XYZ file of C-alpha atoms in Angstrom:
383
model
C 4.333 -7.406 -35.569
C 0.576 -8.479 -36.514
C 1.675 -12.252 -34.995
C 2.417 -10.556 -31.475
C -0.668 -8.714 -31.075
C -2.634 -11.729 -32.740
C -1.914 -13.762 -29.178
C -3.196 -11.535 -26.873
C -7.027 -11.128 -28.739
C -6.470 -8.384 -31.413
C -6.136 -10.074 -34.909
C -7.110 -6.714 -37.145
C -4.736 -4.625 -38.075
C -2.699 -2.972 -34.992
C -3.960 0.497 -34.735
C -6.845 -0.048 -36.956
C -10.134 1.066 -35.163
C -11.120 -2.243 -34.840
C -7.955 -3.087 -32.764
C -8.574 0.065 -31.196
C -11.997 -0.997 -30.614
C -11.056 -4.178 -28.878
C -8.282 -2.692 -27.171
C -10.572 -0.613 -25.176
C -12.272 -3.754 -23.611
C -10.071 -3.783 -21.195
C -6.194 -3.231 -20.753
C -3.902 -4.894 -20.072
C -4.404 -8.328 -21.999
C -3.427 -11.326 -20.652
C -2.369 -14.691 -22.091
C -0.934 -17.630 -20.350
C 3.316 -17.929 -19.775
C 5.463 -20.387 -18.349
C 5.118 -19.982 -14.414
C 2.370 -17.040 -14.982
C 1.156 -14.264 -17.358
C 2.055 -12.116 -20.019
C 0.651 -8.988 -20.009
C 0.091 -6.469 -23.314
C 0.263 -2.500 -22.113
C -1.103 -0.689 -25.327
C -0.157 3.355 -25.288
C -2.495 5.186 -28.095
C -0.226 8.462 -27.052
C 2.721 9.170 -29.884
C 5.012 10.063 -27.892
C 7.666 7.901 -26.249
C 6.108 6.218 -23.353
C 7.502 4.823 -20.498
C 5.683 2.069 -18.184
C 6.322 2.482 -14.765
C 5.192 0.041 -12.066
C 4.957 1.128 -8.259
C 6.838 -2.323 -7.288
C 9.710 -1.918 -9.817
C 12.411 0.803 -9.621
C 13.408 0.845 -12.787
C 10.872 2.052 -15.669
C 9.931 -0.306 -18.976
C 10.426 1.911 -22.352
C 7.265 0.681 -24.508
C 7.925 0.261 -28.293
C 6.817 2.103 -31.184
C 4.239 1.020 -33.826
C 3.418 2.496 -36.698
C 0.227 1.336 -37.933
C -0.938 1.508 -41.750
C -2.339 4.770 -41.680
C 0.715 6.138 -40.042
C -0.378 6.932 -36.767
C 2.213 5.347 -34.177
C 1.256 3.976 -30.727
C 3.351 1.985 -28.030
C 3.094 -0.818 -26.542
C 5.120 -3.154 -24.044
C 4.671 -7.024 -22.744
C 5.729 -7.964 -19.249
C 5.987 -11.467 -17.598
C 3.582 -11.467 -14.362
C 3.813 -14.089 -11.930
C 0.461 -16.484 -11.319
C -1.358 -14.849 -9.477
C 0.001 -11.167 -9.031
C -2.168 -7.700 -8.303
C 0.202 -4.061 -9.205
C -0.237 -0.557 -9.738
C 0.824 1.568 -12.749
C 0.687 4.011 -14.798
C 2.564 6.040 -17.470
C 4.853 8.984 -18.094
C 5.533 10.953 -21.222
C 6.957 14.419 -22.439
C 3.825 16.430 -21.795
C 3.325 14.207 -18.547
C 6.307 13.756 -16.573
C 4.239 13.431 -13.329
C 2.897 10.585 -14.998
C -0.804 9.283 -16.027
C -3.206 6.432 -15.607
C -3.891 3.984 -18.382
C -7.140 5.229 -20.610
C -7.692 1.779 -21.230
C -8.136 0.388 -18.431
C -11.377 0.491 -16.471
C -9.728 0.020 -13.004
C -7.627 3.106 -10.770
C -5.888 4.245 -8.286
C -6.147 7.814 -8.198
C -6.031 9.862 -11.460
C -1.834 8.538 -11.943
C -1.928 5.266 -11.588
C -4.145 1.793 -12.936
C -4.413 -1.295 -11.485
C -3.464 -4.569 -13.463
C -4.772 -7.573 -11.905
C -3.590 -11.161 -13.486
C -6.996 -13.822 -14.265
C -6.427 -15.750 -11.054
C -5.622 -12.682 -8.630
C -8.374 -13.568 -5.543
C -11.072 -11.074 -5.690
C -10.768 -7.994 -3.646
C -14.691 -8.502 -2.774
C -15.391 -4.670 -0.970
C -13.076 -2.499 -2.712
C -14.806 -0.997 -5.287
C -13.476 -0.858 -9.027
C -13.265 2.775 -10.160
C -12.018 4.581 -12.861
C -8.787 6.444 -12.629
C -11.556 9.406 -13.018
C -13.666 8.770 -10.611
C -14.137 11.468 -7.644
C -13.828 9.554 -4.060
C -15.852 10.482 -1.298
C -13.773 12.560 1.490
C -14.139 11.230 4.807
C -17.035 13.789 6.342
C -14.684 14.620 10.140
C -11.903 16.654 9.686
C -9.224 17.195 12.584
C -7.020 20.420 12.480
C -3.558 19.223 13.721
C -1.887 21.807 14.459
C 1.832 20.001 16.182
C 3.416 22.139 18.305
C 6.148 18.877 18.666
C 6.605 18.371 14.777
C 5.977 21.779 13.512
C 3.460 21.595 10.848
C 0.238 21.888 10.599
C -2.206 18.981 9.076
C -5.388 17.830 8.102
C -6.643 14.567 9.972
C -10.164 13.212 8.679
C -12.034 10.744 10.539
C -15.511 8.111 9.415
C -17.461 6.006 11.348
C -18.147 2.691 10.274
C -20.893 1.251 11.751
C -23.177 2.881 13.804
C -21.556 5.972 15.740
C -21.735 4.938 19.141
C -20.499 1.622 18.578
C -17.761 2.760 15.996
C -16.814 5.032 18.359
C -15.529 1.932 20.677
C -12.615 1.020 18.695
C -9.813 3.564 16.454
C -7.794 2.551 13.598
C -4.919 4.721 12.505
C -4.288 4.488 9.067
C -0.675 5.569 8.691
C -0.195 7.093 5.215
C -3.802 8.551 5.386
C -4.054 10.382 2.194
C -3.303 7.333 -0.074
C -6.433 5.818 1.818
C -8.827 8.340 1.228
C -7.844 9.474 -2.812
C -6.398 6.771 -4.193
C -7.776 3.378 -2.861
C -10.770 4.869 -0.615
C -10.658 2.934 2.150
C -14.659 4.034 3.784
C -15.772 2.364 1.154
C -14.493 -0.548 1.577
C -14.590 -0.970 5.444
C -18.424 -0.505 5.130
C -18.847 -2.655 2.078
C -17.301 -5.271 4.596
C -18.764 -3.723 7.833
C -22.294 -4.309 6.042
C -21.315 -7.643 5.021
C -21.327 -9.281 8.110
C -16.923 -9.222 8.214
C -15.731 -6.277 10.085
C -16.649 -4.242 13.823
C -17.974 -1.065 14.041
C -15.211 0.935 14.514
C -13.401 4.784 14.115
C -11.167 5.671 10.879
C -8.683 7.655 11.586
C -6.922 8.486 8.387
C -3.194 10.254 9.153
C -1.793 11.674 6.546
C 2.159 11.801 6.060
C 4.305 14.515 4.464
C 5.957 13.757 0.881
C 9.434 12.567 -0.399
C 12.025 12.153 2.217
C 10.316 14.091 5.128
C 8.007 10.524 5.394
C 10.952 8.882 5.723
C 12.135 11.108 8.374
C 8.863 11.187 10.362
C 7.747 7.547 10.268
C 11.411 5.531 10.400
C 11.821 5.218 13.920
C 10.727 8.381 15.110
C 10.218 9.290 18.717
C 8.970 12.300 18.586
C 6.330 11.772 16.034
C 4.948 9.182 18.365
C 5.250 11.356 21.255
C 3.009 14.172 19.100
C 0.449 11.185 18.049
C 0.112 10.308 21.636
C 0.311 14.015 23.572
C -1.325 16.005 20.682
C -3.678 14.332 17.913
C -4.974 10.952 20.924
C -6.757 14.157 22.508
C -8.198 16.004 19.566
C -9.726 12.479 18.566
C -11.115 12.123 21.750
C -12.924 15.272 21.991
C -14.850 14.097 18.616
C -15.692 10.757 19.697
C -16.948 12.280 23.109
C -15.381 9.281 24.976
C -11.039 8.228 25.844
C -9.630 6.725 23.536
C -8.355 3.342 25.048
C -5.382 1.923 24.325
C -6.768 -1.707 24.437
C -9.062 -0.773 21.695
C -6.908 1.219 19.327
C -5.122 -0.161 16.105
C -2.300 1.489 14.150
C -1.768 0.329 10.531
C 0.911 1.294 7.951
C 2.772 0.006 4.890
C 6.475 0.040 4.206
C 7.965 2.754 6.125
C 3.990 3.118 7.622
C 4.457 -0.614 8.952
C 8.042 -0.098 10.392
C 6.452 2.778 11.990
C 3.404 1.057 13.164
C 5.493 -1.715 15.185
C 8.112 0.807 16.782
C 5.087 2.821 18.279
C 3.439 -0.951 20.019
C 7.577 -1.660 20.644
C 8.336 1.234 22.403
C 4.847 2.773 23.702
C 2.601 -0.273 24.503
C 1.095 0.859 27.128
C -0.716 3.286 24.391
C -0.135 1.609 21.177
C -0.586 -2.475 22.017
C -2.130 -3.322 18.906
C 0.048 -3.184 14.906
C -0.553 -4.033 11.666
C 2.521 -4.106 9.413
C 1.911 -4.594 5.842
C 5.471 -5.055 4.054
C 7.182 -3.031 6.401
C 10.756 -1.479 5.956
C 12.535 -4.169 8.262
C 15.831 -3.421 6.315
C 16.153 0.046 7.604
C 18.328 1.750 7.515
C 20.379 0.842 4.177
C 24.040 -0.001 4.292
C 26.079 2.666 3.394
C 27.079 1.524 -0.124
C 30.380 3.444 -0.131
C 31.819 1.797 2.934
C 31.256 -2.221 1.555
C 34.568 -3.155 0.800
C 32.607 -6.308 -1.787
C 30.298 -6.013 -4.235
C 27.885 -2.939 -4.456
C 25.166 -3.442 -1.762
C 21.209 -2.654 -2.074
C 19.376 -0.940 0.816
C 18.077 -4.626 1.894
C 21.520 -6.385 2.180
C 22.136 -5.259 5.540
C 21.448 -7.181 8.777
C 18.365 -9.129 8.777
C 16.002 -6.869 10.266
C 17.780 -3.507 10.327
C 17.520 -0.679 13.096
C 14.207 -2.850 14.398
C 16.096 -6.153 15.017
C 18.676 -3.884 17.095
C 16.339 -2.767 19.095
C 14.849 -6.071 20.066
C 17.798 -7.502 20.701
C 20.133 -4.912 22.481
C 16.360 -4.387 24.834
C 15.219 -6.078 28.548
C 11.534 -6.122 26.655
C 8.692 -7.638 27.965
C 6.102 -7.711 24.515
C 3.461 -10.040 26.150
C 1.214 -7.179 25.848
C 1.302 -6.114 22.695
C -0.661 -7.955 18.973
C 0.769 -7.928 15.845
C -0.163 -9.159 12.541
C 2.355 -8.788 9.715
C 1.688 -9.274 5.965
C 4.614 -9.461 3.439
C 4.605 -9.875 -0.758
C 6.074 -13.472 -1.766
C 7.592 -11.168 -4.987
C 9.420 -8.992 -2.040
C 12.618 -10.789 -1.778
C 14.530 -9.897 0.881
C 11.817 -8.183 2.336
C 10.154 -11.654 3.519
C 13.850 -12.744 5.611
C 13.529 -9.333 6.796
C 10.214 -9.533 8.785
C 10.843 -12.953 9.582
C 14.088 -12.025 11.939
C 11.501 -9.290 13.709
C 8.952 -11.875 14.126
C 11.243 -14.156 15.702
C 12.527 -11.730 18.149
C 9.123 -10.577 19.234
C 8.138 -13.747 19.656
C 11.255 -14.488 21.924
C 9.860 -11.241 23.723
C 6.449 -12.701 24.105
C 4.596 -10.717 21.705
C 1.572 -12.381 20.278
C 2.126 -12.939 16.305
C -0.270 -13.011 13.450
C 1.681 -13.564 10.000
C 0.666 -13.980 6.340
C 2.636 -13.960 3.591
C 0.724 -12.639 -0.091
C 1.243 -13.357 -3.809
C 2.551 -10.131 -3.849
C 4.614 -7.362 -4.253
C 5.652 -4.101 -2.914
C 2.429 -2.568 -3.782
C -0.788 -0.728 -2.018
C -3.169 -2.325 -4.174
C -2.189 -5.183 -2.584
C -1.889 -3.750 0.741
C -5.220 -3.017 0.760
C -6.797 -6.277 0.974
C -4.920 -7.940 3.884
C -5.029 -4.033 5.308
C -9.024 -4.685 5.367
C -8.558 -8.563 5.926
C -5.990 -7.846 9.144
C -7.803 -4.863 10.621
C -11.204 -7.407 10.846
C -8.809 -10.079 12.403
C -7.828 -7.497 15.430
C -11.186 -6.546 15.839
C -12.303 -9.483 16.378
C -9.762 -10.001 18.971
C -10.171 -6.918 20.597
C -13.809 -7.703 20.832
């Protein structure tokens, strides 16, 4: 057991405070594998840990140690690939909702760590904060109260940039919450904003119910969009004291936030002509498993490009006036074929096209980067 611990930087005794010591360096370690990393995940809890990984379905079950003195810990080494970026975190009896790794210096939120492999590109304006670490709330808040959706909800809003100016352009972050308490997107967006790399402009941060209501408001939803358009557009423009004009607004979302995203500039362009879909759910919606006559399906084996292909195709659409820029994980699978059958048809339909494909996987803390690096693109174009 001493041998396996030995090749990741902790020759003492495992669970001696020494290893314990080094341990606390920094978590997870990392040594070189064929075609990538192999990552160490070190548990000092007793209990039986699992290690669960927001890209991953299914959770790893770490292994117990039992060190001299007869304390036991767990531990667990997974194969990265070169370079990779993924949120985690752990869950035990006492903490079924799960918990961030004490070891590690980096978070997301108070559940979930961030493991980053030694050649992952440098997320330069996202700051590294402890899983502890209280986030600044944006300072607007919007009470949107939907008459359409029925439910009431919290919408915050920052400038970035001077106010005037920032006022000139919105971005709706789809998925709002995640961006404010667990990778806090103001930050960042100033960070760049001072640096010289993004507009001035307005975050709007929209937060989405939990479980399978987001599903059900943000795959292919009309009416949401009509209650975005008819209800919240006009409480935003009463803050910014000005319209808020189509040509200059963004939406941006993330898996069933991206699919979501591109159906609003798809079906309401005149309001929504500008998307950003990060990893969006292209294969929506799954087969139905208990009708495929072959081998067991996934919810990605259907039709390349789901619900959102059907809709391009079966559509007289004329998309010249609408800007998209998609970003999908290499480590996605299907996911890439996916978005690459709804690029094609909006480029048949005369959309304009902006794609990028990450060493990624279906993850926000990799979202966040081309989120940042996408929404300073369309600025830019927007002018």
């Amino acid at each position: 057991m001493v041998s396996i611990f030995e090749a990741f930087g902790l020759p003492e005794q495992p669970g001696s405070a020494t290893f314990w010591s080094l341990a606390e360096q920094g978590s997870p370690r990392f040594i070189p594998a064929e075609n990538g990393w192999q990552a160490l995940f070190l548990s000092r809890s007793q209990q039986s840990t699992l290690l669960r990984f927001d890209d991953r379905p299914e959770p790893v079950e770490m292994t117990a140690c039992t060190a001299e003195n007869g304390d036991v810990f767990h531990f667990a080494i997974q194969h990265f690939p070169a370079p990779f970026r993924v949120s985690y975190g752990f869950t035990q009896a006492d903490n079924p909702s799960g918990l961030a790794d004490p070891l590690n210096p980096v978070g997301a939120g108070p559940l979930r760590s961030i493991a980053s492999t030694p050649d992952a590109a440098e997320q330069a304006f996202w700051p590294s904060l402890s899983a502890e670490a209280l986030l600044p709330v944006p300072p607007t808040r919007l009470r949107w109260s939907s008459e359409l959706l029925g439910a009431r909800r919290t919408v915050r809003m920052q400038y970035i940039g001077p106010e005037v100016e920032a006022a000139q352009r919105v971005v709706l972050l789809l998925d709002g919450d995640d961006w404010i308490h667990l990778h806090p997107a103001g930050l960042a967006f100033t960070a760049a904003h001072q640096a010289g790399e993004l507009s001035p402009c307005t975050l709007v941060f929209v937060p989405s119910p939990g479980g399978d209501k987001r599903r059900e408001e943000l795959a292919l939803n009309p009416l949401f969009w009509r209650a975005v358009r008819e209800e919240l557009l006009p409480l935003i423009a009463t803050q910014l004291g000005r319209e808020v004009e189509p040509a200059s607004t963004v939406l941006a979302g993330q898996s069933y936030g991206g699919l979501a995203a591109l159906y609003a500039a798809v079906t309401m362009p005149e309001t929504f002509p500008q998307a950003l879909c990060q990893s969006g759910s292209f294969w929506y919606p799954a087969p139905d498993a208990s009708a495929a006559s072959g081998p067991r399906t996934g919810p990605m084996d259907g039709p390349l490009g789901g619900a959102m292909a059907r809709l391009l195709s079966t559509s007289e659409l004329d998309l010249s006036g609408i800007t998209v820029a998609f970003d999908v994980g290499s480590h996605e699978g299907k996911m890439v074929d996916h978005q690459a059958e709804v690029f094609r048809l909006l480029a048949e339909r005369g959309a304009s096209l902006h794609s990028n494909v990450s060493a990624a996987g279906h993850d926000r803390s990799s979202w966040r980067d081309a989120l940042l690096r996408d929404t300073a693109w369309m600025l830019r174009r927007i002018g």
